[in-house]
């Protein structure tokens, strides 16, 4: 395949891959945007439902007309959000949840309207007031049940949208990285393959030309294929064939000329010896002189053929318009210049011949002695390849890929250099665009992690407000546990957008931050419990770090609540270990009272322990419990091994 054709194919493939990248990015960003919109709607639903509860309580406490009006306004706003949710959520399970929310929403509206009507109809007599309170209590019970169901389904909708957003983000990142990796690999492979093919053919042409220049006209340059170098080698071979014929004819003409000169000498002797045969001898001499002149004309024609072959070689080199091909003497001055060099660099041959090749370099490169250093390397190693900025006649610059070869005679004396240069500015610009695109994707992923963290903090704040509004300590405890779990997830996304590697998290640092937060949050309950760390530096992917963080949260919370009852002080130790096989071990132990005798923790009804089992199942992890000297939970799992900067990643 010809070099030009291969270059066109490479360019076409690059364009196609760029179009594919744009399409994948558009599709991925569209999915992320849709998932963000769905999550926003689900979050606003939860906020409005909770604010509606606050307005209801205000109305019930103060019989406030304004609270009642705001309640109905909030009810109408929720109805609008549900309409938007019906249009945005397409999954069958999501639509089922929306249906349940709509049903409960309408029921809540009817029940609250009944409560309002009941209050407005109640009389002043005691019997009527008692009956109204009984009716209101039944209606409130029904209302609380519907609101609870409404919140449950809203949270399911929020969780579904979060999963869709994570899935869309992961798909965007994986698709983009995969396609960009393929593009880069393809570009590198194509460039290396083409460069090696060209370098190999140029080397074979150079070696063949050196052999022919040394006088071996029987040498045949053998290059296989159908590209321009094959045509060039065939032209070389045809030229040497004609040269062989021309030299053979020239040798024959020289022999004829020697014989003619000998005949002339013999004719002169005969003229001096035989005056009587003057006329005949004169005619013979004239004939011999004519033969000698004919031989001279033939020799001059042979020399003209040699010059014609040299001209054809020059035309062949000038025909390689994609490459600047020129020769330098031993001091670096230009002594030959092809059309490709004129097209690429802008100088005509008459302008550049005899001038030093440092004219093509930037001022900075000349000041640093780069041109002379290049000649030194080529002279020492026979061949030198490099990339760098070059300067045209008009002052414009371009990125060049250059190869310089030393030319020596049979004794090894340096005669000069040959140099081939190609413009690779477009290729370098494409590589810069790819690097810029990757940087943009990383910024986008960091922003997504940042927004997820912010949304989780909003949820945590809302739950905290709800907990503060409850007088039931058991309910407050449930809300606090929920806050700790949300905080453990938010901390993962916070660490990710702050990390240099947005795909992995330093789990040792994360575990230390999470548990220190838990100890501060538990206040006096944790003040006398010493927290000890034995953490090996270890990086985990986000899919692994999230369940691990939730497991640590549940185990640490259980230890603080139950392990030290009846004791003045205690200690909790957290360990993290990993090995080169990708095996990860996380343990949390305490020196407290231990688990009750006969308790099978796997059958416990505690939500925290059930979460530990469920999350361990997601990791395909084993959970071991040691009851000696307190309680120790050890979770062990294995994930694919990755290496970065010499670090073992489990």
Coordinates of C-alpha atoms in Angstrom, one line a residue:
X1 CA 0.0 0.0 0.0
X2 CA 1.4 3.4 -0.9
X3 CA 2.6 5.7 1.8
X4 CA 0.1 8.5 0.8
X5 CA -2.8 6.1 0.8
X6 CA -1.8 4.8 4.3
X7 CA -1.6 8.3 5.6
X8 CA -5.1 9.1 4.2
X9 CA -6.4 5.9 5.8
X10 CA -4.9 6.9 9.1
X11 CA -6.4 10.4 8.9
X12 CA -9.8 8.9 8.0
X13 CA -9.6 6.5 10.9
X14 CA -8.7 9.4 13.3
X15 CA -11.7 11.4 12.1
X16 CA -14.1 8.4 12.5
X17 CA -12.8 7.7 16.0
X18 CA -13.2 11.4 16.9
X19 CA -16.8 11.3 15.7
X20 CA -17.4 8.2 17.8
X21 CA -15.9 9.8 20.9
X22 CA -18.2 12.9 20.4
X23 CA -21.2 10.6 20.0
X24 CA -20.3 8.6 23.1
X25 CA -19.7 11.7 25.1
X26 CA -22.9 13.3 24.0
X27 CA -24.9 10.1 24.9
X28 CA -23.1 9.7 28.2
X29 CA -23.5 13.3 29.3
X30 CA -27.2 13.1 28.3
X31 CA -27.7 10.1 30.5
X32 CA -25.8 11.8 33.4
X33 CA -28.0 15.0 32.9
X34 CA -31.2 12.9 32.9
X35 CA -30.1 11.0 36.1
X36 CA -29.2 14.4 37.8
X37 CA -32.6 15.8 36.9
X38 CA -34.3 12.7 38.3
X39 CA -32.3 12.8 41.5
X40 CA -33.1 16.5 41.9
X41 CA -36.9 15.8 41.5
X42 CA -36.7 12.9 44.0
X43 CA -34.8 15.1 46.5
X44 CA -37.2 17.9 46.1
X45 CA -40.1 15.5 46.7
X46 CA -38.6 14.4 50.0
X47 CA -37.9 18.0 51.1
X48 CA -41.4 19.1 50.2
X49 CA -43.0 16.1 52.0
X50 CA -40.9 16.8 55.1
X51 CA -41.7 20.5 55.0
X52 CA -45.4 19.6 54.6
X53 CA -45.2 17.6 57.8
X54 CA -43.8 20.6 59.6
X55 CA -46.7 22.8 58.3
X56 CA -49.2 20.1 59.4
X57 CA -47.7 20.1 62.9
X58 CA -47.8 23.9 63.0
X59 CA -51.5 23.8 62.0
X60 CA -52.4 21.2 64.6
X61 CA -50.6 23.0 67.4
X62 CA -51.7 26.5 66.7
X63 CA -54.7 26.0 64.4
X64 CA -52.9 28.5 62.1
X65 CA -54.8 29.5 59.0
X66 CA -51.6 30.5 57.3
X67 CA -50.0 27.1 58.0
X68 CA -53.1 25.4 56.5
X69 CA -52.8 27.5 53.3
X70 CA -49.1 26.8 53.1
X71 CA -49.8 23.1 53.6
X72 CA -52.2 23.0 50.6
X73 CA -49.8 25.1 48.5
X74 CA -47.0 22.6 49.3
X75 CA -49.4 19.8 48.5
X76 CA -50.0 21.3 45.0
X77 CA -46.2 21.8 44.5
X78 CA -45.7 18.1 45.3
X79 CA -48.4 17.2 42.7
X80 CA -46.4 19.2 40.1
X81 CA -43.2 17.4 41.0
X82 CA -45.0 14.1 40.7
X83 CA -46.1 15.0 37.2
X84 CA -42.5 15.8 36.3
X85 CA -41.3 12.6 37.9
X86 CA -43.9 10.6 35.8
X87 CA -42.3 12.1 32.7
X88 CA -38.6 11.6 33.7
X89 CA -38.6 8.2 35.3
X90 CA -39.0 5.3 32.8
X91 CA -38.0 2.3 34.7
X92 CA -40.9 0.0 35.6
X93 CA -40.0 -0.2 39.3
X94 CA -39.6 3.6 39.4
X95 CA -43.0 4.1 37.8
X96 CA -44.5 1.7 40.3
X97 CA -43.0 3.8 43.2
X98 CA -44.4 7.0 41.6
X99 CA -47.8 5.4 41.4
X100 CA -47.6 4.5 45.1
X101 CA -46.5 8.1 45.9
X102 CA -49.3 9.6 43.9
X103 CA -51.8 7.3 45.6
X104 CA -50.5 8.2 49.1
X105 CA -50.3 11.9 48.1
X106 CA -53.9 12.0 47.1
X107 CA -54.9 10.1 50.3
X108 CA -52.9 12.5 52.4
X109 CA -54.7 15.5 50.8
X110 CA -58.1 13.9 51.5
X111 CA -57.2 13.0 55.1
X112 CA -55.8 16.4 55.9
X113 CA -58.9 18.1 54.3
X114 CA -61.0 15.8 56.6
X115 CA -59.0 17.0 59.6
X116 CA -59.6 20.6 58.7
X117 CA -63.3 20.0 58.1
X118 CA -63.6 18.1 61.4
X119 CA -62.0 21.0 63.3
X120 CA -64.2 23.6 61.6
X121 CA -67.4 21.6 62.4
X122 CA -66.6 20.8 66.0
X123 CA -68.9 22.7 68.5
X124 CA -68.2 24.2 71.8
X125 CA -69.9 21.6 74.0
X126 CA -67.7 19.0 75.7
X127 CA -69.2 16.0 74.0
X128 CA -68.7 17.5 70.5
X129 CA -65.1 18.4 71.3
X130 CA -64.3 14.9 72.6
X131 CA -65.8 13.3 69.6
X132 CA -63.9 15.7 67.3
X133 CA -60.6 14.8 69.1
X134 CA -61.2 11.1 68.6
X135 CA -62.0 11.6 65.0
X136 CA -58.9 13.8 64.6
X137 CA -56.7 11.2 66.3
X138 CA -57.9 8.5 63.9
X139 CA -57.4 10.7 60.9
X140 CA -53.9 11.7 62.2
X141 CA -53.0 8.0 62.5
X142 CA -54.1 7.4 58.9
X143 CA -52.3 10.5 57.8
X144 CA -49.0 9.5 59.5
X145 CA -49.2 6.1 57.9
X146 CA -49.8 7.6 54.4
X147 CA -47.0 10.1 54.9
X148 CA -44.6 7.4 56.1
X149 CA -45.5 5.3 53.0
X150 CA -45.0 8.4 50.8
X151 CA -41.5 9.1 52.3
X152 CA -40.5 5.4 51.9
X153 CA -41.4 5.4 48.2
X154 CA -39.8 8.8 47.7
X155 CA -36.5 7.5 49.2
X156 CA -36.7 4.4 46.9
X157 CA -37.1 6.8 44.0
X158 CA -34.1 8.8 45.2
X159 CA -32.0 5.7 45.6
X160 CA -33.0 4.5 42.1
X161 CA -32.0 7.9 40.6
X162 CA -28.7 7.8 42.5
X163 CA -27.9 4.4 41.2
X164 CA -28.9 5.5 37.7
X165 CA -26.6 8.6 38.1
X166 CA -23.7 6.4 39.3
X167 CA -24.3 4.0 36.5
X168 CA -24.4 6.8 33.9
X169 CA -21.3 8.4 35.3
X170 CA -19.4 5.1 35.3
X171 CA -20.5 4.3 31.8
X172 CA -19.4 7.8 30.6
X173 CA -16.0 7.4 32.2
X174 CA -15.5 3.8 31.1
X175 CA -16.7 4.5 27.5
X176 CA -14.6 7.6 27.2
X177 CA -11.4 6.1 28.6
X178 CA -11.9 3.0 26.6
X179 CA -12.4 4.7 23.3
X180 CA -9.6 7.3 24.0
X181 CA -7.2 4.5 24.9
X182 CA -8.1 2.7 21.7
X183 CA -7.5 5.9 19.7
X184 CA -4.2 6.5 21.3
X185 CA -3.0 2.9 20.9
X186 CA -4.2 2.9 17.3
X187 CA -2.4 6.2 16.6
X188 CA 0.8 5.1 18.3
X189 CA 0.8 1.7 16.5
X190 CA 0.1 3.3 13.1
X191 CA 2.8 6.0 13.6
X192 CA 5.4 3.4 14.8
X193 CA 4.5 1.0 12.0
X194 CA 4.6 3.7 9.3
X195 CA 7.8 5.3 10.7
X196 CA 9.6 2.0 10.9
X197 CA 8.5 1.1 7.4
X198 CA 9.7 4.4 6.0
X199 CA 13.0 4.3 8.0
X200 CA 13.7 0.7 6.9
X201 CA 13.1 1.6 3.2
X202 CA 15.1 4.8 3.4
X203 CA 18.0 2.9 5.0
X204 CA 17.9 0.3 2.3
X205 CA 17.9 3.0 -0.4
X206 CA 20.8 4.8 1.3
X207 CA 22.8 1.6 1.7
X208 CA 22.1 0.6 -2.0
X209 CA 23.0 4.1 -3.2
X210 CA 26.3 3.9 -1.2
X211 CA 27.1 0.5 -2.8
X212 CA 26.3 1.8 -6.3
X213 CA 28.3 5.0 -5.6
X214 CA 31.2 2.9 -4.6
X215 CA 31.3 1.5 -8.1
X216 CA 29.3 -1.7 -7.9
X217 CA 27.0 -1.2 -10.8
X218 CA 25.8 -4.8 -10.6
X219 CA 24.2 -4.2 -7.2
X220 CA 20.4 -4.6 -7.1
X221 CA 18.2 -2.7 -4.6
X222 CA 15.5 -5.2 -3.6
X223 CA 12.4 -3.6 -1.9
X224 CA 9.1 -5.5 -1.9
X225 CA 5.7 -4.0 -1.9
X226 CA 3.7 -1.4 -3.9
X227 CA 4.6 1.9 -2.3
X228 CA 6.6 4.9 -3.5
X229 CA 9.9 3.4 -2.2
X230 CA 9.4 0.4 -4.5
X231 CA 9.1 2.8 -7.4
X232 CA 12.2 4.6 -6.2
X233 CA 14.2 1.4 -5.9
X234 CA 13.1 0.3 -9.4
X235 CA 14.2 3.6 -10.8
X236 CA 17.6 3.2 -9.0
X237 CA 17.9 -0.3 -10.5
X238 CA 16.9 0.9 -14.0
X239 CA 19.5 3.8 -13.6
X240 CA 22.3 1.4 -12.6
X241 CA 21.3 -0.9 -15.6
X242 CA 21.7 2.0 -18.0
X243 CA 24.9 3.0 -16.3
X244 CA 26.3 -0.5 -16.7
X245 CA 25.5 -0.3 -20.4
X246 CA 27.0 3.2 -20.7
X247 CA 30.2 2.2 -19.0
X248 CA 30.5 -0.9 -21.2
X249 CA 30.0 1.1 -24.3
X250 CA 32.5 3.7 -23.0
X251 CA 35.1 1.0 -22.4
X252 CA 34.5 -0.3 -25.9
X253 CA 34.8 3.2 -27.4
X254 CA 38.1 3.7 -25.5
X255 CA 39.4 0.5 -27.0
X256 CA 38.3 1.6 -30.4
X257 CA 40.0 4.9 -29.9
X258 CA 43.3 3.3 -28.9
X259 CA 43.1 1.1 -32.0
X260 CA 42.4 4.2 -34.1
X261 CA 45.3 6.0 -32.7
X262 CA 47.5 3.0 -33.4
X263 CA 46.3 3.0 -37.0
X264 CA 47.0 6.7 -37.2
X265 CA 50.6 6.1 -36.2
X266 CA 51.0 3.2 -38.7
X267 CA 49.5 5.4 -41.4
X268 CA 52.0 8.2 -40.7
X269 CA 54.9 5.7 -41.0
X270 CA 53.5 4.4 -44.2
X271 CA 53.2 8.0 -45.5
X272 CA 56.9 8.7 -44.8
X273 CA 58.0 5.4 -46.3
X274 CA 55.9 5.3 -49.4
X275 CA 55.7 8.5 -51.3
X276 CA 54.6 6.6 -54.3
X277 CA 51.5 5.4 -52.5
X278 CA 50.7 9.0 -51.2
X279 CA 47.1 9.2 -52.5
X280 CA 46.1 5.8 -51.3
X281 CA 47.7 6.4 -47.9
X282 CA 46.1 9.8 -47.5
X283 CA 42.7 8.3 -48.1
X284 CA 43.4 5.6 -45.6
X285 CA 44.5 8.1 -43.0
X286 CA 41.4 10.2 -43.6
X287 CA 39.3 7.1 -43.1
X288 CA 41.1 6.3 -39.9
X289 CA 40.7 9.8 -38.6
X290 CA 37.0 9.7 -39.4
X291 CA 36.8 6.4 -37.4
X292 CA 38.6 8.0 -34.5
X293 CA 36.2 11.0 -34.6
X294 CA 33.2 8.7 -34.6
X295 CA 34.7 6.9 -31.6
X296 CA 35.1 10.2 -29.8
X297 CA 31.5 11.2 -30.6
X298 CA 30.2 7.9 -29.2
X299 CA 32.3 8.4 -26.0
X300 CA 30.8 11.9 -25.5
X301 CA 27.3 10.4 -26.0
X302 CA 28.0 7.8 -23.3
X303 CA 29.1 10.6 -20.9
X304 CA 25.9 12.4 -21.8
X305 CA 23.9 9.3 -20.8
X306 CA 25.6 9.2 -17.4
X307 CA 24.6 12.9 -16.9
X308 CA 21.1 12.0 -17.9
X309 CA 20.9 9.2 -15.3
X310 CA 22.2 11.5 -12.6
X311 CA 19.5 14.0 -13.6
X312 CA 16.8 11.3 -13.3
X313 CA 18.0 10.4 -9.8
X314 CA 17.7 14.1 -8.9
X315 CA 14.2 14.2 -10.3
X316 CA 13.2 11.1 -8.3
X317 CA 14.4 12.7 -5.0
X318 CA 12.7 16.0 -5.9
X319 CA 9.5 14.0 -6.5
X320 CA 9.3 12.9 -2.8
X321 CA 7.2 16.1 -2.0
X322 CA 6.0 14.8 1.4
X323 CA 9.5 14.8 2.8
X324 CA 12.3 17.4 3.0
X325 CA 15.4 15.5 1.7
X326 CA 18.7 17.3 1.6
X327 CA 22.4 16.7 2.0
X328 CA 24.9 18.5 4.3
X329 CA 28.7 18.6 4.1
X330 CA 30.8 17.6 7.1
X331 CA 30.4 21.2 8.5
X332 CA 26.6 21.2 8.3
X333 CA 26.2 23.3 5.1
X334 CA 23.5 22.4 2.6
X335 CA 24.8 21.1 -0.7
X336 CA 21.6 19.5 -2.1
X337 CA 17.9 20.5 -1.8
X338 CA 14.8 18.7 -3.1
X339 CA 11.3 20.0 -3.9
X340 CA 9.9 18.6 -0.7
X341 CA 12.4 20.7 1.3
X342 CA 11.4 23.8 -0.7
X343 CA 7.7 23.1 -0.1
X344 CA 8.1 22.4 3.7
X345 CA 10.7 25.0 4.6
X346 CA 10.1 27.8 2.0
X347 CA 13.6 28.3 0.6
X348 CA 14.6 27.8 -3.0
X349 CA 17.7 25.8 -3.7
X350 CA 19.7 28.8 -4.9
X351 CA 18.8 30.6 -1.6
X352 CA 19.9 27.8 0.7
X353 CA 22.8 26.0 -0.9
X354 CA 26.0 26.7 1.0
X355 CA 24.2 28.0 4.1
X356 CA 24.4 26.3 7.5
X357 CA 21.4 24.1 8.4
X358 CA 21.0 25.8 11.8
X359 CA 19.0 28.3 9.8
X360 CA 16.0 25.9 10.2
X361 CA 16.1 25.9 14.1
X362 CA 14.6 28.3 16.6
X363 CA 16.8 30.9 18.2
X364 CA 16.5 29.0 21.6
X365 CA 17.7 25.8 20.0
X366 CA 20.6 27.5 18.2
X367 CA 21.6 29.2 21.5
X368 CA 21.6 25.9 23.2
X369 CA 23.9 24.4 20.6
X370 CA 21.3 21.9 19.5
X371 CA 22.1 21.7 15.7
X372 CA 25.8 21.0 16.3
X373 CA 24.9 18.4 19.0
X374 CA 22.6 16.7 16.5
X375 CA 25.5 16.4 14.0
X376 CA 27.8 15.0 16.8
X377 CA 25.3 12.3 17.7
X378 CA 24.8 11.3 14.0
X379 CA 28.5 11.2 13.4
X380 CA 29.1 9.1 16.5
X381 CA 26.1 6.7 16.0
X382 CA 25.7 6.9 12.2
X383 CA 22.0 7.7 12.6
X384 CA 20.0 10.0 14.8
X385 CA 16.2 10.6 15.0
X386 CA 14.4 13.4 16.9
X387 CA 11.4 15.6 17.1
X388 CA 11.4 19.4 17.6
X389 CA 10.3 22.8 16.5
X390 CA 11.7 24.1 13.2
X391 CA 11.5 27.5 11.4
X392 CA 10.3 28.2 7.9
X393 CA 11.6 31.0 5.7
X394 CA 8.6 33.2 6.6
X395 CA 9.3 32.8 10.4
X396 CA 6.5 30.4 11.1
X397 CA 7.2 27.3 13.1
X398 CA 6.2 23.7 12.8
X399 CA 6.8 20.5 14.7
X400 CA 9.1 18.2 12.7
X401 CA 10.2 14.6 12.8
X402 CA 13.7 14.3 11.5
X403 CA 16.2 11.6 10.7
X404 CA 19.9 12.3 10.0
X405 CA 22.4 9.8 8.7
X406 CA 26.2 10.1 8.5
X407 CA 27.9 9.5 5.1
X408 CA 31.4 8.0 5.1
X409 CA 33.7 6.7 2.5
X410 CA 35.3 3.3 2.4
X411 CA 38.0 4.3 4.8
X412 CA 35.5 5.7 7.3
X413 CA 36.1 9.4 6.7
X414 CA 33.1 11.6 7.3
X415 CA 31.9 13.1 4.0
X416 CA 28.7 14.7 5.2
X417 CA 25.1 13.9 6.2
X418 CA 21.8 13.1 4.6
X419 CA 18.6 14.4 6.3
X420 CA 14.9 13.6 5.9
X421 CA 12.3 15.9 7.7
X422 CA 8.5 15.6 7.9
X423 CA 5.9 18.0 9.3
X424 CA 4.0 16.3 12.3
X425 CA 2.3 19.4 13.6
X426 CA -1.2 18.1 12.9
X427 CA -0.4 14.8 14.8
X428 CA 0.9 16.7 17.8
X429 CA -2.1 19.0 17.8
X430 CA -4.4 15.9 17.8
X431 CA -2.4 14.4 20.7
X432 CA -2.8 17.7 22.7
X433 CA -6.5 17.7 22.0
X434 CA -6.8 14.2 23.3
X435 CA -4.9 15.1 26.5
X436 CA -7.1 18.2 26.9
X437 CA -10.3 16.1 26.5
X438 CA -9.1 13.7 29.2
X439 CA -8.5 16.6 31.5
X440 CA -12.0 17.9 30.9
X441 CA -13.5 14.4 31.7
X442 CA -11.5 14.4 35.0
X443 CA -12.9 17.8 35.9
X444 CA -16.4 16.6 35.2
X445 CA -16.0 13.5 37.3
X446 CA -14.6 15.6 40.2
X447 CA -17.6 18.0 39.9
X448 CA -20.0 15.0 40.0
X449 CA -18.3 13.6 43.2
X450 CA -18.5 17.1 44.7
X451 CA -22.2 17.5 43.9
X452 CA -23.0 14.0 45.2
X453 CA -21.2 14.9 48.5
X454 CA -23.2 18.1 48.7
X455 CA -26.5 16.3 48.1
X456 CA -25.7 13.7 50.8
X457 CA -24.9 16.5 53.2
X458 CA -28.2 18.2 52.4
X459 CA -30.0 14.8 53.1
X460 CA -28.0 14.5 56.4
X461 CA -29.0 18.0 57.4
X462 CA -32.7 17.3 56.7
X463 CA -32.6 14.1 58.7
X464 CA -30.8 15.9 61.5
X465 CA -33.6 18.6 61.5
X466 CA -36.2 15.8 61.6
X467 CA -34.4 14.2 64.5
X468 CA -34.3 17.4 66.4
X469 CA -38.1 17.8 65.9
X470 CA -38.9 14.4 67.5
X471 CA -39.3 13.9 71.2
X472 CA -39.1 10.1 71.0
X473 CA -35.5 9.0 71.9
X474 CA -35.8 5.8 69.9
X475 CA -36.8 7.7 66.8
X476 CA -34.0 10.2 67.4
X477 CA -31.5 7.2 67.7
X478 CA -32.7 5.8 64.3
X479 CA -32.3 9.2 62.7
X480 CA -28.8 9.6 64.2
X481 CA -27.8 6.1 62.8
X482 CA -29.1 7.3 59.4
X483 CA -27.0 10.5 59.6
X484 CA -23.9 8.4 60.3
X485 CA -24.5 6.2 57.3
X486 CA -25.1 9.1 55.0
X487 CA -22.0 10.8 56.3
X488 CA -19.9 7.7 55.6
X489 CA -21.1 7.7 52.0
X490 CA -20.6 11.5 51.6
X491 CA -17.0 11.2 52.9
X492 CA -16.1 8.7 50.1
X493 CA -17.2 11.3 47.4
X494 CA -15.4 14.1 49.3
X495 CA -12.1 12.1 49.4
X496 CA -12.5 11.2 45.7
X497 CA -12.9 14.7 44.4
X498 CA -10.0 15.8 46.6
X499 CA -7.8 12.9 45.5
X500 CA -5.3 13.0 42.6
X501 CA -6.8 9.7 41.4
X502 CA -10.6 10.2 41.0
X503 CA -11.2 6.4 40.5
X504 CA -9.6 5.3 43.8
X505 CA -9.5 6.4 47.4
X506 CA -6.9 6.1 50.1
X507 CA -8.9 3.9 52.4
X508 CA -6.6 4.2 55.4
X509 CA -7.0 8.0 55.4
X510 CA -10.8 7.6 54.8
X511 CA -11.2 5.1 57.7
X512 CA -9.3 7.4 60.0
X513 CA -11.5 10.5 59.1
X514 CA -14.7 8.5 59.3
X515 CA -14.1 7.0 62.7
X516 CA -12.8 10.3 64.2
X517 CA -16.0 11.9 63.0
X518 CA -18.1 9.1 64.7
X519 CA -16.2 9.6 68.0
X520 CA -16.9 13.3 67.9
X521 CA -20.5 12.8 67.0
X522 CA -21.1 10.4 69.9
X523 CA -19.8 13.0 72.3
X524 CA -19.7 11.8 75.9
X525 CA -20.6 8.2 75.0
X526 CA -17.2 8.0 73.2
X527 CA -15.1 10.3 75.4
X528 CA -13.7 7.4 77.6
X529 CA -13.3 5.0 74.7
X530 CA -9.8 5.1 73.2
X531 CA -9.6 4.7 69.4
X532 CA -6.5 2.9 68.1
X533 CA -5.5 2.6 64.4
X534 CA -3.3 0.0 62.7
X535 CA -3.9 1.0 59.1
X536 CA -1.7 -0.1 56.1
X537 CA -1.7 2.5 53.3
X538 CA -4.1 1.0 50.7
X539 CA -6.1 2.3 47.8
X540 CA -9.6 0.9 47.0
X541 CA -12.0 1.6 44.1
X542 CA -15.1 3.6 44.9
X543 CA -17.3 0.5 44.4
X544 CA -15.4 -1.3 47.2
X545 CA -14.8 1.7 49.5
X546 CA -18.5 2.6 49.9
X547 CA -19.6 -0.8 51.4
X548 CA -16.4 -1.0 53.4
X549 CA -17.0 2.4 54.9
X550 CA -20.6 1.5 55.8
X551 CA -19.5 -1.7 57.4
X552 CA -17.0 0.2 59.6
X553 CA -19.7 2.7 60.5
X554 CA -22.1 -0.1 61.7
X555 CA -19.4 -2.0 63.6
X556 CA -18.0 1.1 65.3
X557 CA -21.5 2.4 66.2
X558 CA -22.4 -1.0 67.7
X559 CA -19.2 -1.0 69.8
X560 CA -19.9 2.5 71.2
X561 CA -23.5 1.6 72.0
X562 CA -23.2 -1.8 73.5
X563 CA -19.6 -2.9 74.2
X564 CA -18.8 -0.8 77.2
X565 CA -22.1 -0.7 79.2
X566 CA -21.3 -0.7 82.9
X567 CA -17.6 0.2 82.3
X568 CA -15.8 3.5 82.8
X569 CA -13.4 3.1 79.8
X570 CA -12.5 0.9 76.9
X571 CA -10.6 0.6 73.6
X572 CA -11.6 0.1 70.0
X573 CA -8.9 -1.0 67.5
X574 CA -9.3 -0.7 63.7
X575 CA -6.9 -2.6 61.4
X576 CA -6.5 -2.6 57.6
X577 CA -4.1 -5.0 55.8
X578 CA -3.5 -6.0 52.2
X579 CA -1.1 -8.2 50.3
X580 CA 0.2 -8.5 46.7
X581 CA -2.4 -11.1 45.8
X582 CA -5.2 -8.5 46.2
X583 CA -6.4 -9.9 49.6
X584 CA -7.8 -7.2 51.9
X585 CA -8.6 -7.6 55.6
X586 CA -10.5 -5.1 57.7
X587 CA -11.1 -5.7 61.4
X588 CA -12.7 -3.8 64.2
X589 CA -12.2 -5.1 67.8
X590 CA -13.0 -3.9 71.3
X591 CA -12.1 -5.0 74.8
X592 CA -15.7 -4.7 76.0
X593 CA -18.2 -7.0 77.5
X594 CA -18.5 -9.2 74.4
X595 CA -21.5 -10.6 72.6
X596 CA -24.1 -12.3 74.8
X597 CA -23.7 -16.1 75.2
X598 CA -25.6 -18.1 72.7
X599 CA -26.2 -15.1 70.4
X600 CA -26.0 -16.0 66.7
X601 CA -25.1 -12.6 65.3
X602 CA -26.1 -13.7 61.8
X603 CA -29.7 -14.2 63.0
X604 CA -29.8 -11.0 65.0
X605 CA -32.6 -8.6 64.2
X606 CA -30.4 -5.5 64.5
X607 CA -30.5 -3.5 61.4
X608 CA -26.8 -2.7 61.7
X609 CA -25.7 -6.3 61.8
X610 CA -28.1 -7.1 58.9
X611 CA -26.4 -4.3 56.9
X612 CA -23.0 -5.8 57.7
X613 CA -24.1 -9.1 56.2
X614 CA -25.6 -7.5 53.2
X615 CA -22.6 -5.3 52.4
X616 CA -20.2 -8.2 53.0
X617 CA -22.2 -10.2 50.4
X618 CA -21.8 -7.3 47.9
X619 CA -18.0 -7.7 48.4
X620 CA -18.1 -11.5 48.3
X621 CA -16.3 -11.2 51.6
X622 CA -16.1 -13.6 54.6
X623 CA -17.0 -12.3 58.1
X624 CA -15.3 -13.9 61.1
X625 CA -16.2 -13.1 64.7
X626 CA -13.8 -13.6 67.6
X627 CA -15.4 -13.5 71.1
X628 CA -12.2 -13.7 73.2
X629 CA -11.4 -10.6 75.4
X630 CA -14.3 -8.6 73.9
X631 CA -15.5 -8.8 70.3
X632 CA -13.6 -8.7 67.0
X633 CA -15.2 -8.6 63.5
X634 CA -12.9 -9.4 60.6
X635 CA -14.0 -8.9 57.0
X636 CA -11.8 -10.4 54.3
X637 CA -12.3 -10.1 50.5
X638 CA -10.3 -10.1 47.3
X639 CA -10.6 -7.7 44.4
X640 CA -8.7 -7.5 41.1
X641 CA -5.0 -6.5 41.5
X642 CA -3.9 -3.2 40.0
X643 CA -0.5 -1.4 40.3
X644 CA 0.2 2.2 40.3
X645 CA 3.6 3.9 41.1
X646 CA 4.8 0.6 42.6
X647 CA 1.9 0.5 45.0
X648 CA -0.1 -2.7 45.6
X649 CA -3.7 -2.1 45.2
X650 CA -6.1 -4.7 46.5

